[in-house]
Amino acid sequence: MKMCVITAMVFLVLSGQCGILAGKVNKHKPWIETSYHGVINENMDTVLLDPPLVALDKDAPVPYAGEICAFKIHGQEAPFEAEVLNRTSGEGVLRARGPIDCEQQKEYTFIIQAYDCGASPSGANWKKSHKAVVHIQVDDVNEFSPVFREPLYRATVTEGKIYDSILQVEAWDQDCSPQYSQICNYEIVTQDTPFAIDRNGNIRNTERLSYDKQQHYKIMVTAYDCGQKRAIESVPVHIDVKPVCKPGWQGWNKRVDYEPGTGSRQLFPKMHLETCDGPLSSVRAMVELQTSHIGKGCDRETYSEKSLQKLCGAASGSTDLLPAPSVSTNWTASLLTDSGRDSDLIFRFDGRQAANIPEWVVPQNLTDQFTIATWMKHGPSPGLRAEKETLLCNSDKTEMNRHHYSLYVHNCRLVFLLRRDFIQLDSFRPAEFHWRLEQICDKEWHYYVINVEFPSVTLFVDGVTYEPYLVTDDWPIHPSEIDVQLTVGACWQGGEVTTPRFTQYFRGSLSGLTIRPGKIATQKVISCLQACKEGLDISSLESLGKGIKFHFNPAQSVLVMEADDLESINTAMTKVSYINSRQFPTPGLRKLHITTTVQCFGEDTCISIPEIKAMVMVLPPSEPRITIAGVEWLVWPVAQLRAPVGVALFKDIHIISTVTKTDATLSIARRPGVLELMHNLDYCDVLVIGEELDPERESLEIHHSSLLGKHLDATNSTSGISIYGVDSMAHYEQAIRQVRYHNWKPGGLSERRFRLSCSELNGRYTSNEFNLEIGIVHSSEAIEHVNHMAVQSQYMRPVHHPLLVHTVNSDHISGKVSLNVS
């Protein structure tokens, strides 16, 4: 019994000692930071803490007491749990117990404490740390796409206006964060639309909309959040265009066809100006006919230079330096030509071609008065310091390099050089005349005339006078026996070089280059030579009334009209016409351009009127068929050939021109009809077939009296005779009938053959080649005493009114005529 009591006492003592020992082992609380900030991505489970979750205990390294066994979370039923990763180091991790959704809750705040492991494996006498605050932010994931608030958007706009905003579309996003929940951009998905959208969803138009062009637009729009996630479904936007009253010209046609020979054609017979009831005080309209692409700037007569000068009443004696290439005018054969469909002969120079004018062609008697004229189209010269470009040059052929006279372009200046041989060798004289004009390098055709009345030189460009801005003097040229050379397209350098050559080449186009010694051209002749045959016109001037003012430019290509009220300007515009006085105009398009200015009371301009661009289409003229008919074989006795007046070759000749027309009014079957046409001719050539004429024994001539009262002239040579000038077919017939062949020494000649052909518009339309053969009878016994054969022309004589014939035989009628000796 005593032993039991002793044993119990020992146990109690040991137990008390152990409790005292345990209290001494786990003396300290765990330590953690006072606050933590954490981030967790939604739909993830691990929280990133700053600072990291670590608990420290000063009891370490005592087992249990210095180790961390748990982290406990308190408050708000936070969906998180803490886990100890390492009891010794005190490291822990914070995890979500389930999916975290930012859209439900964006952040969490709760309390956390750390617990050590106590004093023994049983965890007795554990201690806990102080409370730390944990703040966790949930990072959003871009899981939602933008969605538009409306399934369809509609708007209406007024045509012709530019809007800052037509309407605004709006999309939203369910994501929680500003980055993913905000809409950062909108885009129009539909391609090639006249609309744009900004980042706020405002839709505007990028151009003025037209009701006539399109009345309704349907576009698709999408949206992007700030994470660039696109809306799954685009939204349709319907925009209707509403018409408004539009100021402008109405009731006009874009194209007007012009039938050649119909005179003046109204361009806008139903045209009127709509001002939408604007309070206007005046209206100014300018109509411009653009013809720079036709021929040489507009539709002009394309007769030869000689014929045109004769037609315009120019003084005779001019020399054509750029004629059409032929046997007798072969110096232009090597030049580049640009002959249009209107037989308008143009020579194109590319800086490598030039022509020497034969000595027998060059005018030898240039006095103090002469004229140089040409058509020229020229553009800017290449390079900063361009070389001289010579149109016409008269220089020494050999030994020296003196320029006696020349016409050249240099840096868009036109310069005329004239150095004369003077007796007073010690005096300066005007030598170079300079003009600086825009026309010289504008790449358009212009007509240049230089009138020399030494020492004065005047330039005409398209009929307008220009005085030189600079005149320089020089010493006169010493007289010499050196021959000179006239060239076109460059200047001949015959001296001071090893090999004579061309220099100062011209780059551009020339036509109708002539020189006339002894006389200058008058203003009237110059205007006639360059006159346009097409232009604007006003029909029925008397119907315009006093409320309209108008004026034309000299070429009648620009018409300006002014009025104080709508009625006057509308009436005037309906009277604007196009006219082409050529019988065979150049077909093709002519552009029309109309600009209008409306002035209101007290304002400069109040209504904007759109410009009008229209066109006149000149239809191709019916091509005439020029036919020469008559006796094709004649027999003459020698005695008549020897007679002083010779014999008339074409006494029974007839010239007629016809066109073929197809018209529903001609017949029910619409058969083609042949219509006799009256028009002019510009030359007829009688050529000798076979050997040329021998001037010692025969001649082909026409008496000058046969040309009196007509616009005709004639030249002859051993090759034949040419009658030229713009005149009627009747006058040509009369003149040709007076062409006579004279042979005072026929010898053994038994026949002669001739060929007659005629032209209209410088070869644009040519006749058939009419061949005439004459037999020469040397013995009186061989002459048959026969009657004249009645040779009828297959055509009736020309009348002043068109003659319509349905059955015209195109074969030439020929016959044999023998003349009585008695």
CSV table of C-alpha atoms in Angstrom, one decimal, residues 376-680:
chain,number,residue,atom,x,y,z
A,376,MET,CA,3.0,75.3,-135.8
A,377,LYS,CA,2.4,73.0,-132.8
A,378,HIS,CA,5.3,73.0,-130.3
A,379,GLY,CA,5.8,71.9,-126.7
A,380,PRO,CA,8.5,72.7,-124.1
A,381,SER,CA,12.0,71.9,-125.2
A,382,PRO,CA,13.8,69.2,-123.2
A,383,GLY,CA,16.6,70.1,-120.8
A,384,LEU,CA,17.3,73.2,-118.8
A,385,ARG,CA,19.3,75.0,-121.5
A,386,ALA,CA,17.5,74.0,-124.6
A,387,GLU,CA,19.1,74.5,-128.0
A,388,LYS,CA,17.7,76.6,-130.8
A,389,GLU,CA,15.0,74.8,-132.8
A,390,THR,CA,14.9,76.1,-136.4
A,391,LEU,CA,11.8,76.3,-138.5
A,392,LEU,CA,13.3,78.1,-141.4
A,393,CYS,CA,16.9,79.0,-142.1
A,394,ASN,CA,18.8,80.7,-145.0
A,395,SER,CA,22.5,80.3,-144.5
A,396,ASP,CA,25.8,80.0,-146.4
A,397,LYS,CA,26.0,76.8,-148.4
A,398,THR,CA,29.8,76.6,-148.1
A,399,GLU,CA,32.9,78.3,-146.6
A,400,MET,CA,31.2,80.3,-143.9
A,401,ASN,CA,28.3,79.8,-141.4
A,402,ARG,CA,26.4,83.1,-141.7
A,403,HIS,CA,22.6,83.0,-141.2
A,404,HIS,CA,21.0,85.5,-143.5
A,405,TYR,CA,17.5,85.0,-142.1
A,406,SER,CA,16.0,82.4,-139.9
A,407,LEU,CA,12.9,81.7,-137.8
A,408,TYR,CA,13.6,79.6,-134.7
A,409,VAL,CA,12.3,78.7,-131.2
A,410,HIS,CA,14.5,79.0,-128.2
A,411,ASN,CA,13.3,78.4,-124.6
A,412,CYS,CA,9.7,79.0,-125.6
A,413,ARG,CA,10.6,82.3,-127.3
A,414,LEU,CA,10.0,82.8,-131.0
A,415,VAL,CA,13.0,84.6,-132.7
A,416,PHE,CA,13.2,86.0,-136.2
A,417,LEU,CA,16.7,86.8,-137.5
A,418,LEU,CA,17.2,89.0,-140.4
A,419,ARG,CA,20.7,90.2,-141.5
A,420,ARG,CA,20.8,92.2,-144.7
A,421,ASP,CA,23.6,93.2,-147.0
A,422,PHE,CA,23.9,97.0,-146.6
A,423,ILE,CA,26.0,99.5,-148.3
A,424,GLN,CA,26.6,101.3,-145.1
A,425,LEU,CA,28.7,98.6,-143.4
A,426,ASP,CA,29.5,100.7,-140.4
A,427,SER,CA,26.0,101.0,-139.0
A,428,PHE,CA,24.1,98.7,-136.7
A,429,ARG,CA,20.7,97.5,-137.9
A,430,PRO,CA,17.9,95.6,-136.2
A,431,ALA,CA,18.7,92.0,-136.6
A,432,GLU,CA,16.9,89.8,-134.1
A,433,PHE,CA,13.2,90.1,-133.0
A,434,HIS,CA,12.1,88.2,-129.9
A,435,TRP,CA,8.6,87.3,-128.8
A,436,ARG,CA,7.8,85.4,-125.5
A,437,LEU,CA,4.3,83.9,-125.8
A,438,GLU,CA,2.5,81.1,-124.0
A,439,GLN,CA,1.2,79.8,-127.3
A,440,ILE,CA,4.8,78.8,-128.4
A,441,CYS,CA,5.0,75.9,-126.0
A,442,ASP,CA,1.4,74.9,-125.2
A,443,LYS,CA,1.3,71.9,-127.5
A,444,GLU,CA,-1.6,73.4,-129.5
A,445,TRP,CA,-1.9,74.5,-133.1
A,446,HIS,CA,-1.5,78.2,-133.8
A,447,TYR,CA,-1.2,80.2,-137.0
A,448,TYR,CA,1.9,82.4,-137.1
A,449,VAL,CA,2.4,85.2,-139.6
A,450,ILE,CA,5.5,87.4,-139.6
A,451,ASN,CA,5.1,90.7,-141.6
A,452,VAL,CA,8.4,92.3,-142.4
A,453,GLU,CA,8.5,96.0,-143.3
A,454,PHE,CA,12.1,96.5,-142.5
A,455,PRO,CA,13.1,97.7,-140.0
A,456,SER,CA,9.7,96.9,-138.5
A,457,VAL,CA,8.6,93.3,-137.9
A,458,THR,CA,5.1,92.3,-136.7
A,459,LEU,CA,4.0,88.9,-135.5
A,460,PHE,CA,0.4,87.7,-135.8
A,461,VAL,CA,-0.7,84.6,-133.8
A,462,ASP,CA,-4.1,83.4,-134.6
A,463,GLY,CA,-4.9,86.8,-136.0
A,464,VAL,CA,-3.8,88.7,-132.9
A,465,THR,CA,-0.9,91.2,-133.3
A,466,TYR,CA,2.2,91.0,-131.1
A,467,GLU,CA,5.1,93.4,-131.1
A,468,PRO,CA,8.5,92.0,-130.2
A,469,TYR,CA,9.5,92.5,-126.5
A,470,LEU,CA,13.2,92.6,-127.5
A,471,VAL,CA,15.0,93.8,-130.7
A,472,THR,CA,18.7,93.4,-130.9
A,473,ASP,CA,21.0,95.1,-133.4
A,474,ASP,CA,23.9,93.6,-135.3
A,475,TRP,CA,26.4,94.5,-138.0
A,476,PRO,CA,25.2,93.9,-141.6
A,477,ILE,CA,26.6,91.0,-143.5
A,478,HIS,CA,29.4,91.7,-145.9
A,479,PRO,CA,28.4,91.0,-149.5
A,480,SER,CA,29.9,87.8,-150.9
A,481,GLU,CA,29.6,85.4,-153.9
A,482,ILE,CA,28.9,82.5,-151.6
A,483,ASP,CA,25.7,80.6,-152.4
A,484,VAL,CA,23.1,80.2,-149.8
A,485,GLN,CA,20.9,77.3,-148.7
A,486,LEU,CA,17.3,77.6,-147.5
A,487,THR,CA,16.3,74.8,-145.2
A,488,VAL,CA,13.2,73.7,-143.2
A,489,GLY,CA,13.3,71.9,-139.9
A,490,ALA,CA,17.0,72.7,-139.2
A,491,CYS,CA,19.8,75.1,-140.3
A,492,TRP,CA,22.5,74.1,-142.8
A,493,GLN,CA,26.0,74.6,-141.5
A,494,GLY,CA,28.2,74.5,-144.6
A,495,GLY,CA,31.3,76.2,-143.2
A,496,GLU,CA,33.5,76.1,-140.2
A,497,VAL,CA,33.0,72.4,-139.9
A,498,THR,CA,34.8,69.4,-141.4
A,499,THR,CA,31.6,67.9,-142.9
A,500,PRO,CA,28.7,70.1,-143.8
A,501,ARG,CA,25.6,69.1,-141.9
A,502,PHE,CA,22.2,70.1,-140.4
A,503,THR,CA,22.1,71.7,-137.0
A,504,GLN,CA,19.6,73.2,-134.6
A,505,TYR,CA,16.9,70.6,-135.4
A,506,PHE,CA,13.2,71.5,-134.8
A,507,ARG,CA,10.9,69.4,-132.6
A,508,GLY,CA,7.3,69.9,-133.4
A,509,SER,CA,4.8,70.0,-136.2
A,510,LEU,CA,4.5,72.4,-139.1
A,511,SER,CA,2.0,72.8,-141.9
A,512,GLY,CA,1.5,75.4,-144.6
A,513,LEU,CA,4.9,77.1,-144.4
A,514,THR,CA,5.0,79.8,-147.0
A,515,ILE,CA,7.1,82.8,-147.9
A,516,ARG,CA,5.8,85.7,-150.0
A,517,PRO,CA,8.4,88.4,-151.2
A,518,GLY,CA,7.4,91.9,-151.9
A,519,LYS,CA,4.2,92.1,-150.0
A,520,ILE,CA,2.8,91.7,-146.5
A,521,ALA,CA,-0.4,90.0,-145.4
A,522,THR,CA,-3.3,92.1,-144.4
A,523,GLN,CA,-5.3,91.5,-141.2
A,524,LYS,CA,-8.3,90.5,-143.3
A,525,VAL,CA,-6.4,87.8,-145.2
A,526,ILE,CA,-4.7,86.5,-142.0
A,527,SER,CA,-8.1,86.2,-140.3
A,528,CYS,CA,-9.5,84.4,-143.4
A,529,LEU,CA,-6.6,81.9,-143.6
A,530,GLN,CA,-6.9,80.8,-139.9
A,531,ALA,CA,-10.7,81.1,-139.5
A,532,CYS,CA,-12.5,78.2,-137.9
A,533,LYS,CA,-15.5,76.9,-139.9
A,534,GLU,CA,-17.2,75.6,-136.8
A,535,GLY,CA,-18.4,77.4,-133.6
A,536,LEU,CA,-21.2,78.4,-131.4
A,537,ASP,CA,-24.1,80.4,-132.6
A,538,ILE,CA,-27.3,82.0,-131.4
A,539,SER,CA,-30.4,81.4,-133.4
A,540,SER,CA,-33.2,84.0,-133.5
A,541,LEU,CA,-31.3,86.9,-131.9
A,542,GLU,CA,-34.4,89.0,-132.1
A,543,SER,CA,-36.2,86.6,-129.7
A,544,LEU,CA,-33.7,87.1,-126.9
A,545,GLY,CA,-35.1,90.3,-125.7
A,546,LYS,CA,-33.4,93.2,-123.9
A,547,GLY,CA,-32.8,91.3,-120.7
A,548,ILE,CA,-29.9,89.3,-122.0
A,549,LYS,CA,-26.3,90.3,-122.6
A,550,PHE,CA,-23.9,88.1,-124.6
A,551,HIS,CA,-20.6,88.1,-126.3
A,552,PHE,CA,-18.4,85.6,-128.3
A,553,ASN,CA,-14.7,85.3,-128.4
A,554,PRO,CA,-13.1,85.8,-131.9
A,555,ALA,CA,-13.2,82.1,-132.7
A,556,GLN,CA,-16.8,81.8,-131.6
A,557,SER,CA,-15.7,78.8,-129.4
A,558,VAL,CA,-16.7,80.6,-126.2
A,559,LEU,CA,-20.1,82.3,-125.5
A,560,VAL,CA,-20.8,84.2,-122.4
A,561,MET,CA,-24.4,85.2,-121.5
A,562,GLU,CA,-25.7,87.3,-118.6
A,563,ALA,CA,-29.2,88.0,-117.4
A,564,ASP,CA,-31.0,89.4,-114.4
A,565,ASP,CA,-33.8,86.8,-114.3
A,566,LEU,CA,-34.3,83.1,-114.9
A,567,GLU,CA,-36.7,83.5,-117.8
A,568,SER,CA,-34.2,85.5,-119.9
A,569,ILE,CA,-31.3,83.1,-119.3
A,570,ASN,CA,-33.5,80.1,-120.0
A,571,THR,CA,-34.7,81.5,-123.3
A,572,ALA,CA,-31.1,82.4,-124.3
A,573,MET,CA,-29.8,78.9,-123.5
A,574,THR,CA,-32.4,77.3,-125.7
A,575,LYS,CA,-31.1,79.4,-128.6
A,576,VAL,CA,-27.5,78.3,-128.3
A,577,SER,CA,-26.5,76.4,-131.4
A,578,TYR,CA,-23.6,74.6,-133.1
A,579,ILE,CA,-22.8,75.4,-136.7
A,580,ASN,CA,-20.3,74.0,-139.1
A,581,SER,CA,-20.1,75.7,-142.4
A,582,ARG,CA,-18.0,73.1,-144.1
A,583,GLN,CA,-19.8,71.0,-146.6
A,584,PHE,CA,-17.6,68.1,-145.6
A,585,PRO,CA,-16.7,68.7,-142.0
A,586,THR,CA,-14.3,66.6,-140.0
A,587,PRO,CA,-16.4,63.9,-138.2
A,588,GLY,CA,-16.0,63.2,-134.6
A,589,LEU,CA,-16.6,64.4,-131.1
A,590,ARG,CA,-16.6,68.0,-129.9
A,591,LYS,CA,-16.8,68.6,-126.1
A,592,LEU,CA,-19.1,71.2,-124.6
A,593,HIS,CA,-18.4,72.7,-121.2
A,594,ILE,CA,-20.9,75.0,-119.4
A,595,THR,CA,-20.1,76.9,-116.2
A,596,THR,CA,-22.8,79.0,-114.4
A,597,THR,CA,-22.5,81.6,-111.7
A,598,VAL,CA,-25.6,82.7,-109.7
A,599,GLN,CA,-25.5,85.9,-107.7
A,600,CYS,CA,-28.0,86.7,-104.9
A,601,PHE,CA,-29.0,90.0,-103.5
A,602,GLY,CA,-26.2,91.4,-101.3
A,603,GLU,CA,-24.0,88.3,-101.8
A,604,ASP,CA,-21.3,87.3,-104.1
A,605,THR,CA,-22.5,83.8,-104.9
A,606,CYS,CA,-25.3,82.0,-103.2
A,607,ILE,CA,-26.2,78.9,-105.2
A,608,SER,CA,-23.7,76.5,-106.6
A,609,ILE,CA,-24.6,75.3,-110.1
A,610,PRO,CA,-22.9,72.1,-111.2
A,611,GLU,CA,-20.8,72.3,-114.4
A,612,ILE,CA,-22.2,70.6,-117.5
A,613,LYS,CA,-20.1,68.4,-119.7
A,614,ALA,CA,-21.8,67.4,-123.0
A,615,MET,CA,-20.7,66.7,-126.5
A,616,VAL,CA,-21.5,67.4,-130.1
A,617,MET,CA,-21.0,64.4,-132.4
A,618,VAL,CA,-20.4,65.5,-135.9
A,619,LEU,CA,-21.6,62.6,-138.1
A,620,PRO,CA,-19.5,61.5,-141.1
A,621,PRO,CA,-20.6,63.3,-144.3
A,622,SER,CA,-21.7,61.3,-147.3
A,623,GLU,CA,-18.6,60.9,-149.4
A,624,PRO,CA,-19.1,62.4,-152.9
A,625,ARG,CA,-18.2,60.5,-156.0
A,626,ILE,CA,-16.7,63.0,-158.5
A,627,THR,CA,-17.1,61.8,-162.0
A,628,ILE,CA,-15.5,63.2,-165.2
A,629,ALA,CA,-17.2,62.2,-168.4
A,630,GLY,CA,-16.8,63.1,-172.0
A,631,VAL,CA,-15.3,62.0,-175.3
A,632,GLU,CA,-12.3,59.8,-174.8
A,633,TRP,CA,-11.0,59.7,-178.3
A,634,LEU,CA,-10.5,62.5,-180.8
A,635,VAL,CA,-8.9,62.6,-184.2
A,636,TRP,CA,-7.4,65.9,-185.4
A,637,PRO,CA,-5.7,66.8,-188.7
A,638,VAL,CA,-2.2,68.2,-188.5
A,639,ALA,CA,-3.3,71.5,-189.9
A,640,GLN,CA,-5.5,72.2,-186.9
A,641,LEU,CA,-2.8,71.2,-184.5
A,642,ARG,CA,-0.5,73.7,-186.2
A,643,ALA,CA,-3.0,76.5,-186.1
A,644,PRO,CA,-2.0,79.3,-183.7
A,645,VAL,CA,-4.8,78.5,-181.2
A,646,GLY,CA,-4.3,74.7,-181.4
A,647,VAL,CA,-7.2,72.4,-180.5
A,648,ALA,CA,-9.5,72.2,-177.5
A,649,LEU,CA,-8.9,68.9,-175.8
A,650,PHE,CA,-11.9,68.7,-173.4
A,651,LYS,CA,-14.6,70.6,-175.3
A,652,ASP,CA,-17.4,68.2,-174.3
A,653,ILE,CA,-16.2,67.5,-170.7
A,654,HIS,CA,-18.7,67.2,-167.9
A,655,ILE,CA,-18.0,67.0,-164.1
A,656,ILE,CA,-20.6,65.8,-161.8
A,657,SER,CA,-20.6,64.7,-158.1
A,658,THR,CA,-23.1,62.3,-156.5
A,659,VAL,CA,-23.7,60.7,-153.2
A,660,THR,CA,-25.6,57.6,-152.4
A,661,LYS,CA,-28.3,57.9,-149.8
A,662,THR,CA,-30.5,55.3,-148.2
A,663,ASP,CA,-33.8,56.8,-146.9
A,664,ALA,CA,-37.1,55.4,-146.0
A,665,THR,CA,-38.8,58.3,-147.9
A,666,LEU,CA,-37.2,57.3,-151.2
A,667,SER,CA,-39.3,54.2,-151.7
A,668,ILE,CA,-41.2,51.6,-149.8
A,669,ALA,CA,-38.3,49.1,-150.4
A,670,ARG,CA,-35.8,51.6,-149.2
A,671,ARG,CA,-33.8,51.4,-152.3
A,672,PRO,CA,-30.5,53.4,-152.4
A,673,GLY,CA,-30.9,56.7,-154.3
A,674,VAL,CA,-28.2,58.7,-156.0
A,675,LEU,CA,-28.3,62.3,-155.2
A,676,GLU,CA,-26.5,64.9,-157.3
A,677,LEU,CA,-24.4,67.1,-155.1
A,678,MET,CA,-23.1,70.6,-155.8
A,679,HIS,CA,-19.8,71.5,-154.2
A,680,ASN,CA,-16.4,73.1,-155.0
